[in-house]
Amino acid sequence: MINIIIMKLLTISKWEFRKTQLNFSLRTRLLSVIILILIGAASFFVSQSGLHINDNIYRVIVTDPALLPILNTDDKFDVYVAKESDARYMFNQGNFDVLIIGTKIIHSDSQKSISALDALDKAIKKYDEARLLSYNDLNDTFPVWLNVKNIAREQAFQPVSIQKLPEFEKAREDTANAPTPAIENAVSENTQLPSIKEFTDIKTSSPLQEQTLATPSHFNPPIPFKSVVLSFIFIFPIYFIAQFFSSSIMEERVKRKGELLLVSPLSSSQIVLGKLLPYLLITLVTVAGMTFKLGGSPWIILILLPVSLMFLSTAFFGAIIARSFKELSFVLIFLSVFLSGYIFFPAMFANIHAISIISPITLVVKMLENEPVSISEYLFSTAPFYLVSTLVFMFGIFIYREEDLFTQKSIRGKLMDSLREFIARVPAPLFFLSIALLPLAFSIQLMLIVLMFNVPLRIGILVFIILAALIEEVVKSVGIYTVFSKKTAKVTTASALKSGILSGAGFFVGEKVLLLVVVASIAGSVFGSVMGIGLLVFPLLLHISSTTAASLSMRYLGTKNYLASLVLASVIHASYNLYLVRGVVFD
Amino acid sequence: MTNTLVIAKKEMNSLLKERTLILAIIVQLLIASFSSLLVIGLASFFDPSALSNYDEKVANVGIIGDGELRNFIEKSQVNVYYYQDLASALSDFDNNKIDGVVVIPREDASGTELIRIDIYLPKSDIRGTFVTLQLKKPLEDYENYVRDIRSKRIGFEPVRLYVDSVPKKTSTYFEFIYGILIPLLVFTPVFISGGLIIDMFTEEFERKTMELLLVSPASFSEIVNGKMLTAVLIVPMQAFLWLLLVSFNGVAVDNIAIILLLASIIAVIVVVLGAIIAVKYKKRLISQYLYSLILILMFLAGYLFADSPFNLVTRLSAGALGTEALASFAAYAAFSIPLYVYLRRVKIT
C-alpha cells in the first residue's frame, strides 16, 4: 500500500521535474550562462575597484596644488584648485563643502561639510599609510602591532545595558555557574610575525577571514560581513528555486491543467508532496554544492533544510492564494523580504551576541569556523522553521482543491477557507488551532525582538509588549472569529465562554511546551520574560481571560467588530505583561 | 494613441483593484526600514560616541607590564586593572571581572624593534566589541606617538592639515543616507516595474487573453505601449513618495525633480527590457528568472562607475551635482531607443 503511494508520488515528481526542465530550452540555458558569467565579471570588478557609489560626493576647493594629487587618491572628492580670494568667494557661494587654504581647513556647519571632514581625515590617513609602506621598513613605519587572541568564555546572556529583573536573577546564576572551558585549549597559539605582506593582507583580507594580527588603526571590532555574505550566498539560490516552484503551481492554476490531477485518486497532500520533492532535492543539491565549495561540513545541509522548506512552503502558499501573477509576485516578495530579514538580522550579531543563534545562518557561520554546534542550538534556531513551514504546507494543502484553486477568491477568503478546513477536520479545533498557530506568533515575535534592539531600550520593550500581545491575541481569537462569522453556528454566551477557555488554554499549553524546548536559552533576557517564562498559573489565567474577553465581545458586538474585540484582549494582555516588567520600563 | 491610453487605464485600474500597488509600497517600506536598520543600527553600534547615549559603561581592562602604552591607556576612558602575570589576569577575565587583557611589552619608541602587543578578548561577545572600541583610541594615539619618533629616522613627513574647531565628525551616516538609502528608494520602484511588466504580459499569454485583446481595435504595439506606460508612470510616483518621506525625516534632498526624471528614464529602459523578455519567452517562470538575473547584473554594474544612475542620484540628492547631470541623462535616454526598436521587431507568434 505504502509502496504504491510512494510510486505515485514519484511519478508526480517526475512529471513536475520534466515540466520545469522543458521550460529551459538550449537557448535559455546558454543565455543564463552568459548572464551568470557577466555577473561574475561584474562582481570581480566591484571587488577590485570598490564601490563607486559615493564618487565625487564631496566638493573640495584647495589653494595649494600639491594637495590635488593627495585628494585625488580618494574618488569621493571632487577637487578644484583656485587662488585664495577666488577660493573664498567660491566657498562662500555655497557650492563647496570644504575649503583648504594652504594647510588650513575651513568648513561649514552643514552635515555634509562635517562628513567631508571625516572623509578627508580617512583619505589622508590612507594616503600616508600607502607612502609609509613604500619605505619597506616596517620597524620604523608600522612599529606597533597587535596580536589579538579571542578566547571563548561563558557569557552572561543579556542585551546591552538592560537591567536585570529580580524575579529572573536565579535562572541566570545557574547558567553563570556552569563549568567554564579551560582557557589553555581555547587560546589558539598564534605566533604569526608581522611583515609587509601581513599589512597588505589586513587591507585586502576577505570578509570571510578572522583578523588576528593588526596595527592599531586597523584594529576593529568584528564586522558581520561574513554572515551578510553567507546569507546572500545561500539564500539567493533557495529563493530562486522557490520562485520556480510557485511559478509552476501558479501556471497550473492559470492554465487549469491542475484539474486533471485533482480528479485522480491521489489525495491533495500527495500531489503537493510529489510536486515539492523535485524542488526540495534541487535546493538541497545546490546547497550541498555550495557547502562543498566553501569547505564546510555536510551538517550545514541539515541546517539549511528547514530554511529551504520555509521558502518553498511560503512560495507554495503564495501561489495558492494569489489571484494573478502580479499578486503572486508581490506576495512572494513580501514574504521573502520578511523571511530574509528574520534570517539576516540576527545573523549579523554572529560573533557579537548570543541572540544571533535565532538565525540558522549563525549556525552555518559557526560550522564554517569549525566551532561545535549543540543539538539544543540546532533545535532553538531551526524549530520555528520546521514548525512554521509544516503549518504553511498544511494550510496550503487544505485549500488545494477545485473551489480555491480555480476561482477568483480573495486572499482573505482563502485564508478563512484554510482556517475553516482546519476547524472542520481537527478535533477540539480551537484548542489545537492556538497551538498550531503558535510557531507563527513565535516567529513574528522573535523578528520583533530583533527589530526592537535598534530603538531605545525602554520604548523598544514597551512597543514589543504591545505588539507581542496583539499578535498572540490574533492567534488565539482568529479561530473563534472564523467559527462565529459562519452564519450557521448559533453563538451563545456559553459557547463564547467555552471557545475563549479552549483557545486560551491551547495557547498556554503550546507555549509552555515550545518554551521548554526552545526558549530556554534566552530565558535570561527581559524579552524572554515577556514571552511568558515565569509563574505558570498567572499566564494560564491571562491567556484564558483575554481570549474569553475577545470571544464574549464578538458574541455581543458581532464579528463585524472583530478589531474592537482584538484591541480589548490585547489591552488586557499587554497590561499584565507591562506589570511583569514594570521594573525595567518605568523607573 | 487613444487605444494606448485605454490599455494603460485598464492596467492601472487592475493594479489599484488588486491592491498590488499597496503591497508593493509596503514591500518597499520594509526594504527601506531593513536597510536603514542595518546601517544606522550598525553605525551607532560601532561608534563609541553613539554608545555613550546608553549608560556610561566603561570597559574593564587588565594590564600586564609597564611600558609606554600604559600611560596612553590610563589616560583613556577604560577602567584599568593591574596584574603581575597573565595567569591571574586570565582567571579574572574568565570570571567576567575584566573583559580584556593587554600585555604591554618592554620595547619602547626609542628602540628599533617592532612593538608587539598581545590583546585577549572574549570570543563572540558584545563586550569584546566594547573593549575593542574603547582601546582603539589609546592604541592609535600610541601608534602615532611611536611613529612620530621613528619615522623621522627615515625622513618621512606626514601630510598635516589644520582645522580650527573640530566638530564631532562621522561620515558613515551621511554616506549611507545619500549613497545607499536614497538611490535604493529611487530605484526599487524601477526594479518592481520591470517585474510588473513581465507579469502583465505573461499572464495575458498564459491565460490566452492576449488573443482576445488582439482582435479588439487595439493593435499589438498599442497594447505593449499601454502596458509599458502604466509600468513607467508609477515609478516617479512612488519615488516621489519615498523622497517626500525621507524629507519628512529631516534629510534634505536636493534636485528632486531631476532625480524623478532620471528614475523615469531608467524605468523606460528596464520596462522595455522586461517587455522584450516577456514577449519573447511568454512564460512567467522563465521570464522572471531571466529578468532576475539581468537585474542582479544591472545592480552590480550600477556600482562599477561614477556617473552610474546610482551615483548620479547620490550626487544629485546631496547637492553635489545640478542640472549639468542632464548631459548623462541624454546618454541613458539614447540607450532606450535601440531597445525599443528591438522590442517592436519581436514577433508574437
PDB file of C-alpha atoms in Angstrom, chain A residues 23-24 27-28 31-32 35-36 38-39 42-43 45-46 50-59 67 70 76 100 103-105 107 111-112 114-115 117-122 124-125 127-128 131-132 135 137-156 158 160-161 180 183 192-194 210 215-222 224 236 240 244 247-248 251 254-255 323-331 333-334 337 341 344-345 348-349 351-353 371 408 447 451 454, chain B residues 11 14-15 18 20 23-24 26-27 30-31 34 37-38 41-42 45-46 54-55 57 90-91 93-94 96 98-99 112-127 129-130 132-133 135-136 139-140 142-143 146-147 150-151 153-165 167-175 178-180 183 192 196 199-200 202-203 206-207 280-281 283-286 288-290 292-294 296-297 300-301 303-306 310-311 314-315 318-320 324:
ATOM      1  CA  ASN A  23      10.893  25.424 -19.994  1.00  0.00           C
ATOM      2  CA  PHE A  24      14.635  25.686 -20.302  1.00  0.00           C
ATOM      3  CA  ARG A  27      18.959  28.989 -25.935  1.00  0.00           C
ATOM      4  CA  THR A  28      17.643  29.907 -22.496  1.00  0.00           C
ATOM      5  CA  LEU A  31      21.639  32.925 -22.208  1.00  0.00           C
ATOM      6  CA  SER A  32      21.625  32.321 -18.462  1.00  0.00           C
ATOM      7  CA  ILE A  35      24.466  36.412 -17.864  1.00  0.00           C
ATOM      8  CA  LEU A  36      25.986  34.449 -14.992  1.00  0.00           C
ATOM      9  CA  LEU A  38      28.785  38.643 -16.794  1.00  0.00           C
ATOM     10  CA  ILE A  39      27.593  38.747 -13.178  1.00  0.00           C
ATOM     11  CA  ALA A  42      30.922  42.467 -12.661  1.00  0.00           C
ATOM     12  CA  SER A  43      31.341  41.248  -9.102  1.00  0.00           C
ATOM     13  CA  PHE A  45      35.370  44.333 -10.929  1.00  0.00           C
ATOM     14  CA  VAL A  46      33.371  45.567  -7.958  1.00  0.00           C
ATOM     15  CA  GLY A  50      35.464  49.053  -4.957  1.00  0.00           C
ATOM     16  CA  LEU A  51      32.023  50.575  -4.938  1.00  0.00           C
ATOM     17  CA  HIS A  52      31.858  53.773  -6.909  1.00  0.00           C
ATOM     18  CA  ILE A  53      28.646  54.881  -5.347  1.00  0.00           C
ATOM     19  CA  ASN A  54      29.987  57.860  -3.415  1.00  0.00           C
ATOM     20  CA  ASP A  55      32.243  59.122  -6.180  1.00  0.00           C
ATOM     21  CA  ASN A  56      32.515  62.918  -6.301  1.00  0.00           C
ATOM     22  CA  ILE A  57      30.041  63.355  -3.486  1.00  0.00           C
ATOM     23  CA  TYR A  58      32.216  65.935  -1.672  1.00  0.00           C
ATOM     24  CA  ARG A  59      33.317  69.124  -3.362  1.00  0.00           C
ATOM     25  CA  LEU A  67      47.056  68.785  -2.244  1.00  0.00           C
ATOM     26  CA  ILE A  70      46.630  63.625  -2.458  1.00  0.00           C
ATOM     27  CA  LYS A  76      34.821  60.684  -3.064  1.00  0.00           C
ATOM     28  CA  ILE A 100      41.583  74.359   2.294  1.00  0.00           C
ATOM     29  CA  THR A 103      47.063  73.649   5.099  1.00  0.00           C
ATOM     30  CA  LYS A 104      44.200  75.225   6.986  1.00  0.00           C
ATOM     31  CA  ILE A 105      40.778  73.611   6.625  1.00  0.00           C
ATOM     32  CA  HIS A 107      34.308  74.086   6.813  1.00  0.00           C
ATOM     33  CA  GLN A 111      26.089  67.803   7.909  1.00  0.00           C
ATOM     34  CA  LYS A 112      27.683  67.306   4.531  1.00  0.00           C
ATOM     35  CA  ILE A 114      31.252  67.724   8.613  1.00  0.00           C
ATOM     36  CA  SER A 115      31.053  64.359   6.874  1.00  0.00           C
ATOM     37  CA  LEU A 117      35.952  66.475   7.180  1.00  0.00           C
ATOM     38  CA  ASP A 118      35.732  62.918   8.391  1.00  0.00           C
ATOM     39  CA  ALA A 119      36.200  61.552   4.896  1.00  0.00           C
ATOM     40  CA  LEU A 120      39.182  63.895   4.441  1.00  0.00           C
ATOM     41  CA  ASP A 121      40.735  62.553   7.618  1.00  0.00           C
ATOM     42  CA  LYS A 122      40.350  58.981   6.434  1.00  0.00           C
ATOM     43  CA  ILE A 124      44.835  61.401   4.334  1.00  0.00           C
ATOM     44  CA  LYS A 125      45.433  58.550   6.737  1.00  0.00           C
ATOM     45  CA  TYR A 127      47.473  58.221   1.717  1.00  0.00           C
ATOM     46  CA  ASP A 128      50.105  58.405   4.476  1.00  0.00           C
ATOM     47  CA  ARG A 131      53.549  56.227   1.448  1.00  0.00           C
ATOM     48  CA  LEU A 132      54.877  54.666   4.647  1.00  0.00           C
ATOM     49  CA  TYR A 135      59.715  52.710   2.545  1.00  0.00           C
ATOM     50  CA  ASP A 137      60.931  49.422   6.597  1.00  0.00           C
ATOM     51  CA  LEU A 138      58.261  48.035   8.886  1.00  0.00           C
ATOM     52  CA  ASN A 139      60.067  48.748  12.162  1.00  0.00           C
ATOM     53  CA  ASP A 140      60.099  52.480  11.523  1.00  0.00           C
ATOM     54  CA  THR A 141      56.814  52.869   9.674  1.00  0.00           C
ATOM     55  CA  PHE A 142      54.397  50.445  11.304  1.00  0.00           C
ATOM     56  CA  PRO A 143      56.093  49.978  14.649  1.00  0.00           C
ATOM     57  CA  VAL A 144      53.108  48.833  16.716  1.00  0.00           C
ATOM     58  CA  TRP A 145      51.429  45.508  16.146  1.00  0.00           C
ATOM     59  CA  LEU A 146      48.569  43.905  17.971  1.00  0.00           C
ATOM     60  CA  ASN A 147      48.167  40.197  18.301  1.00  0.00           C
ATOM     61  CA  VAL A 148      44.504  39.625  19.052  1.00  0.00           C
ATOM     62  CA  LYS A 149      43.512  36.405  20.777  1.00  0.00           C
ATOM     63  CA  ASN A 150      39.859  35.649  21.082  1.00  0.00           C
ATOM     64  CA  ILE A 151      39.087  33.406  23.999  1.00  0.00           C
ATOM     65  CA  ALA A 152      35.787  31.662  24.490  1.00  0.00           C
ATOM     66  CA  ARG A 153      34.270  32.163  27.908  1.00  0.00           C
ATOM     67  CA  GLU A 154      30.815  31.794  29.411  1.00  0.00           C
ATOM     68  CA  GLN A 155      28.886  34.887  28.628  1.00  0.00           C
ATOM     69  CA  ALA A 156      26.029  36.150  30.690  1.00  0.00           C
ATOM     70  CA  GLN A 158      21.876  39.784  28.365  1.00  0.00           C
ATOM     71  CA  VAL A 160      23.412  45.700  26.227  1.00  0.00           C
ATOM     72  CA  SER A 161      22.821  47.563  29.477  1.00  0.00           C
ATOM     73  CA  THR A 180      33.900  27.071  32.122  1.00  0.00           C
ATOM     74  CA  ILE A 183      41.389  28.584  28.600  1.00  0.00           C
ATOM     75  CA  GLN A 192      52.442  34.997  13.222  1.00  0.00           C
ATOM     76  CA  LEU A 193      55.172  37.520  12.594  1.00  0.00           C
ATOM     77  CA  PRO A 194      54.230  40.816  11.031  1.00  0.00           C
ATOM     78  CA  GLU A 210      39.044  36.412  11.025  1.00  0.00           C
ATOM     79  CA  THR A 215      48.098  47.617  13.519  1.00  0.00           C
ATOM     80  CA  PRO A 216      46.145  49.913  15.845  1.00  0.00           C
ATOM     81  CA  SER A 217      44.498  51.838  13.025  1.00  0.00           C
ATOM     82  CA  HIS A 218      43.235  48.589  11.555  1.00  0.00           C
ATOM     83  CA  PHE A 219      42.075  47.217  14.894  1.00  0.00           C
ATOM     84  CA  ASN A 220      38.318  46.953  14.548  1.00  0.00           C
ATOM     85  CA  PRO A 221      35.506  45.009  16.173  1.00  0.00           C
ATOM     86  CA  PRO A 222      34.197  42.008  14.252  1.00  0.00           C
ATOM     87  CA  PRO A 224      29.304  40.948  10.431  1.00  0.00           C
ATOM     88  CA  PHE A 236      19.695  33.547  -3.138  1.00  0.00           C
ATOM     89  CA  PHE A 240      15.267  31.308  -6.953  1.00  0.00           C
ATOM     90  CA  PHE A 244      10.212  28.224  -9.868  1.00  0.00           C
ATOM     91  CA  SER A 247       5.535  29.759 -10.872  1.00  0.00           C
ATOM     92  CA  SER A 248       4.817  26.142 -11.707  1.00  0.00           C
ATOM     93  CA  GLU A 251       0.853  28.231 -14.116  1.00  0.00           C
ATOM     94  CA  VAL A 254      -3.931  29.763 -14.662  1.00  0.00           C
ATOM     95  CA  LYS A 255      -3.989  27.149 -17.431  1.00  0.00           C
ATOM     96  CA  ARG A 323      -5.279  35.696  -7.902  1.00  0.00           C
ATOM     97  CA  SER A 324      -2.898  36.866 -10.580  1.00  0.00           C
ATOM     98  CA  PHE A 325       0.774  36.851 -11.485  1.00  0.00           C
ATOM     99  CA  LYS A 326       1.152  40.379 -10.193  1.00  0.00           C
ATOM    100  CA  GLU A 327      -0.357  39.482  -6.866  1.00  0.00           C
ATOM    101  CA  LEU A 328       1.852  36.413  -6.653  1.00  0.00           C
ATOM    102  CA  SER A 329       4.961  38.480  -7.316  1.00  0.00           C
ATOM    103  CA  PHE A 330       4.197  40.892  -4.542  1.00  0.00           C
ATOM    104  CA  VAL A 331       3.006  38.334  -2.027  1.00  0.00           C
ATOM    105  CA  ILE A 333       8.466  39.490  -2.466  1.00  0.00           C
ATOM    106  CA  PHE A 334       6.756  40.491   0.756  1.00  0.00           C
ATOM    107  CA  VAL A 337      11.733  40.169   2.471  1.00  0.00           C
ATOM    108  CA  GLY A 341      15.041  39.882   7.477  1.00  0.00           C
ATOM    109  CA  PHE A 344      19.586  38.142   8.152  1.00  0.00           C
ATOM    110  CA  PHE A 345      19.350  40.423  11.175  1.00  0.00           C
ATOM    111  CA  MET A 348      24.617  39.951  11.843  1.00  0.00           C
ATOM    112  CA  PHE A 349      25.254  39.548  15.527  1.00  0.00           C
ATOM    113  CA  ASN A 351      30.396  36.677  16.990  1.00  0.00           C
ATOM    114  CA  ILE A 352      28.863  39.606  18.852  1.00  0.00           C
ATOM    115  CA  HIS A 353      25.859  38.436  20.763  1.00  0.00           C
ATOM    116  CA  GLU A 371      33.035  25.551  16.099  1.00  0.00           C
ATOM    117  CA  GLN A 408     -11.075  34.302  -8.120  1.00  0.00           C
ATOM    118  CA  MET A 447      11.550  39.033  14.487  1.00  0.00           C
ATOM    119  CA  LEU A 451      13.898  44.932  15.330  1.00  0.00           C
ATOM    120  CA  ASN A 454      17.566  49.027  17.315  1.00  0.00           C
TER     121      ASN A 454
ATOM    122  CA  GLU B  11      -3.871  48.139 -16.256  1.00  0.00           C
ATOM    123  CA  SER B  14      -6.321  46.388 -12.111  1.00  0.00           C
ATOM    124  CA  LEU B  15      -3.258  47.455 -10.096  1.00  0.00           C
ATOM    125  CA  GLU B  18      -5.921  44.049  -6.658  1.00  0.00           C
ATOM    126  CA  THR B  20      -0.872  45.137  -5.747  1.00  0.00           C
ATOM    127  CA  LEU B  23       1.502  45.683  -1.319  1.00  0.00           C
ATOM    128  CA  ALA B  24       4.378  46.981  -3.453  1.00  0.00           C
ATOM    129  CA  ILE B  26       4.583  48.049   1.894  1.00  0.00           C
ATOM    130  CA  VAL B  27       7.338  45.843   0.485  1.00  0.00           C
ATOM    131  CA  LEU B  30      10.080  47.013   4.620  1.00  0.00           C
ATOM    132  CA  ILE B  31      13.168  47.016   2.415  1.00  0.00           C
ATOM    133  CA  PHE B  34      15.533  46.972   6.926  1.00  0.00           C
ATOM    134  CA  LEU B  37      18.223  49.442  10.401  1.00  0.00           C
ATOM    135  CA  LEU B  38      21.124  47.572   9.001  1.00  0.00           C
ATOM    136  CA  GLY B  41      21.924  50.351  13.666  1.00  0.00           C
ATOM    137  CA  LEU B  42      25.386  49.089  12.931  1.00  0.00           C
ATOM    138  CA  PHE B  45      26.634  50.112  17.325  1.00  0.00           C
ATOM    139  CA  PHE B  46      30.219  50.503  16.226  1.00  0.00           C
ATOM    140  CA  TYR B  54      23.348  54.390  26.925  1.00  0.00           C
ATOM    141  CA  ASP B  55      24.554  54.139  30.496  1.00  0.00           C
ATOM    142  CA  LYS B  57      29.535  51.867  30.557  1.00  0.00           C
ATOM    143  CA  LEU B  90      43.059  35.480  32.545  1.00  0.00           C
ATOM    144  CA  SER B  91      41.466  33.966  35.615  1.00  0.00           C
ATOM    145  CA  PHE B  93      38.895  37.522  32.659  1.00  0.00           C
ATOM    146  CA  ASP B  94      37.298  34.129  32.803  1.00  0.00           C
ATOM    147  CA  ASN B  96      33.860  38.137  33.907  1.00  0.00           C
ATOM    148  CA  ILE B  98      37.536  42.121  33.283  1.00  0.00           C
ATOM    149  CA  ASP B  99      36.637  41.962  29.614  1.00  0.00           C
ATOM    150  CA  THR B 112      64.317  49.789  16.803  1.00  0.00           C
ATOM    151  CA  GLU B 113      62.353  46.564  17.164  1.00  0.00           C
ATOM    152  CA  LEU B 114      58.629  46.137  16.496  1.00  0.00           C
ATOM    153  CA  ILE B 115      56.407  46.687  19.487  1.00  0.00           C
ATOM    154  CA  ARG B 116      54.170  43.684  19.721  1.00  0.00           C
ATOM    155  CA  ILE B 117      51.176  43.850  21.983  1.00  0.00           C
ATOM    156  CA  ASP B 118      49.070  40.844  22.905  1.00  0.00           C
ATOM    157  CA  ILE B 119      45.379  41.507  23.417  1.00  0.00           C
ATOM    158  CA  TYR B 120      42.985  38.945  24.835  1.00  0.00           C
ATOM    159  CA  LEU B 121      39.301  39.435  24.061  1.00  0.00           C
ATOM    160  CA  PRO B 122      36.180  37.380  24.753  1.00  0.00           C
ATOM    161  CA  LYS B 123      35.134  35.457  21.671  1.00  0.00           C
ATOM    162  CA  SER B 124      31.638  36.011  20.262  1.00  0.00           C
ATOM    163  CA  ASP B 125      30.773  38.505  22.947  1.00  0.00           C
ATOM    164  CA  ILE B 126      29.428  42.015  22.686  1.00  0.00           C
ATOM    165  CA  ARG B 127      31.849  43.064  25.420  1.00  0.00           C
ATOM    166  CA  THR B 129      33.304  44.825  20.793  1.00  0.00           C
ATOM    167  CA  PHE B 130      33.132  47.334  23.651  1.00  0.00           C
ATOM    168  CA  THR B 132      37.906  46.945  21.040  1.00  0.00           C
ATOM    169  CA  LEU B 133      36.144  50.252  20.519  1.00  0.00           C
ATOM    170  CA  LEU B 135      41.019  50.576  23.302  1.00  0.00           C
ATOM    171  CA  LYS B 136      41.256  51.721  19.706  1.00  0.00           C
ATOM    172  CA  LEU B 139      46.282  52.362  20.789  1.00  0.00           C
ATOM    173  CA  GLU B 140      46.086  54.647  17.783  1.00  0.00           C
ATOM    174  CA  TYR B 142      50.312  55.357  20.868  1.00  0.00           C
ATOM    175  CA  GLU B 143      50.964  54.241  17.304  1.00  0.00           C
ATOM    176  CA  VAL B 146      55.873  55.906  18.213  1.00  0.00           C
ATOM    177  CA  ARG B 147      55.628  56.618  14.510  1.00  0.00           C
ATOM    178  CA  ARG B 150      60.657  56.554  14.425  1.00  0.00           C
ATOM    179  CA  SER B 151      59.611  57.803  11.003  1.00  0.00           C
ATOM    180  CA  ARG B 153      64.779  58.377  11.078  1.00  0.00           C
ATOM    181  CA  ILE B 154      63.802  57.648   7.514  1.00  0.00           C
ATOM    182  CA  GLY B 155      62.783  61.210   6.751  1.00  0.00           C
ATOM    183  CA  PHE B 156      59.032  60.702   6.465  1.00  0.00           C
ATOM    184  CA  GLU B 157      56.831  63.766   6.745  1.00  0.00           C
ATOM    185  CA  PRO B 158      53.104  63.133   7.180  1.00  0.00           C
ATOM    186  CA  VAL B 159      50.502  65.272   5.442  1.00  0.00           C
ATOM    187  CA  ARG B 160      49.257  67.758   8.014  1.00  0.00           C
ATOM    188  CA  LEU B 161      46.140  69.820   7.690  1.00  0.00           C
ATOM    189  CA  TYR B 162      44.731  72.002  10.427  1.00  0.00           C
ATOM    190  CA  VAL B 163      41.202  72.790  11.395  1.00  0.00           C
ATOM    191  CA  ASP B 164      40.115  75.401  13.939  1.00  0.00           C
ATOM    192  CA  SER B 165      37.168  73.872  15.706  1.00  0.00           C
ATOM    193  CA  PRO B 167      33.236  69.076  15.474  1.00  0.00           C
ATOM    194  CA  LYS B 168      32.260  65.532  16.362  1.00  0.00           C
ATOM    195  CA  LYS B 169      32.548  64.110  12.925  1.00  0.00           C
ATOM    196  CA  THR B 170      31.350  60.996  11.254  1.00  0.00           C
ATOM    197  CA  SER B 171      30.708  60.333   7.614  1.00  0.00           C
ATOM    198  CA  THR B 172      29.077  56.893   7.946  1.00  0.00           C
ATOM    199  CA  TYR B 173      25.554  58.166   8.472  1.00  0.00           C
ATOM    200  CA  PHE B 174      25.717  60.781   5.737  1.00  0.00           C
ATOM    201  CA  GLU B 175      27.284  58.454   3.193  1.00  0.00           C
ATOM    202  CA  TYR B 178      22.828  59.620   0.295  1.00  0.00           C
ATOM    203  CA  GLY B 179      24.992  56.813  -1.026  1.00  0.00           C
ATOM    204  CA  ILE B 180      22.752  53.838  -0.367  1.00  0.00           C
ATOM    205  CA  PRO B 183      19.360  55.526  -4.556  1.00  0.00           C
ATOM    206  CA  ILE B 192       9.488  46.429  -9.338  1.00  0.00           C
ATOM    207  CA  LEU B 196       5.393  44.008 -13.142  1.00  0.00           C
ATOM    208  CA  ASP B 199       3.610  39.659 -15.059  1.00  0.00           C
ATOM    209  CA  MET B 200       1.263  41.796 -17.155  1.00  0.00           C
ATOM    210  CA  THR B 202       2.904  36.582 -19.328  1.00  0.00           C
ATOM    211  CA  GLU B 203      -0.472  36.489 -17.619  1.00  0.00           C
ATOM    212  CA  GLU B 206      -0.781  32.079 -20.288  1.00  0.00           C
ATOM    213  CA  ARG B 207      -4.468  32.837 -19.767  1.00  0.00           C
ATOM    214  CA  LYS B 280       9.958  36.637 -26.346  1.00  0.00           C
ATOM    215  CA  TYR B 281       9.540  33.925 -23.715  1.00  0.00           C
ATOM    216  CA  LYS B 283       6.105  32.132 -19.724  1.00  0.00           C
ATOM    217  CA  ARG B 284       6.294  33.757 -16.341  1.00  0.00           C
ATOM    218  CA  LEU B 285       8.645  31.159 -14.900  1.00  0.00           C
ATOM    219  CA  ILE B 286      11.342  31.666 -17.475  1.00  0.00           C
ATOM    220  CA  GLN B 288      11.038  36.245 -14.283  1.00  0.00           C
ATOM    221  CA  TYR B 289      14.102  34.053 -13.954  1.00  0.00           C
ATOM    222  CA  LEU B 290      15.938  35.796 -16.779  1.00  0.00           C
ATOM    223  CA  SER B 292      16.119  38.485 -12.044  1.00  0.00           C
ATOM    224  CA  LEU B 293      19.492  37.502 -13.470  1.00  0.00           C
ATOM    225  CA  ILE B 294      19.671  40.656 -15.573  1.00  0.00           C
ATOM    226  CA  ILE B 296      21.500  41.371 -10.496  1.00  0.00           C
ATOM    227  CA  LEU B 297      23.809  42.246 -13.352  1.00  0.00           C
ATOM    228  CA  LEU B 300      26.286  45.266  -9.825  1.00  0.00           C
ATOM    229  CA  ALA B 301      27.018  47.370 -12.878  1.00  0.00           C
ATOM    230  CA  TYR B 303      28.249  50.236  -8.570  1.00  0.00           C
ATOM    231  CA  LEU B 304      31.006  49.971 -11.125  1.00  0.00           C
ATOM    232  CA  PHE B 305      31.481  53.503 -12.363  1.00  0.00           C
ATOM    233  CA  ALA B 306      30.990  57.138 -11.467  1.00  0.00           C
ATOM    234  CA  PHE B 310      23.084  55.194  -8.506  1.00  0.00           C
ATOM    235  CA  ASN B 311      25.973  57.629  -8.326  1.00  0.00           C
ATOM    236  CA  THR B 314      23.644  60.174  -4.776  1.00  0.00           C
ATOM    237  CA  ARG B 315      25.291  63.340  -6.033  1.00  0.00           C
ATOM    238  CA  ALA B 318      23.355  65.520  -1.803  1.00  0.00           C
ATOM    239  CA  GLY B 319      23.545  68.675  -3.880  1.00  0.00           C
ATOM    240  CA  ALA B 320      26.982  67.864  -5.302  1.00  0.00           C
ATOM    241  CA  GLU B 324      24.782  69.552 -15.520  1.00  0.00           C
TER     242      GLU B 324
END
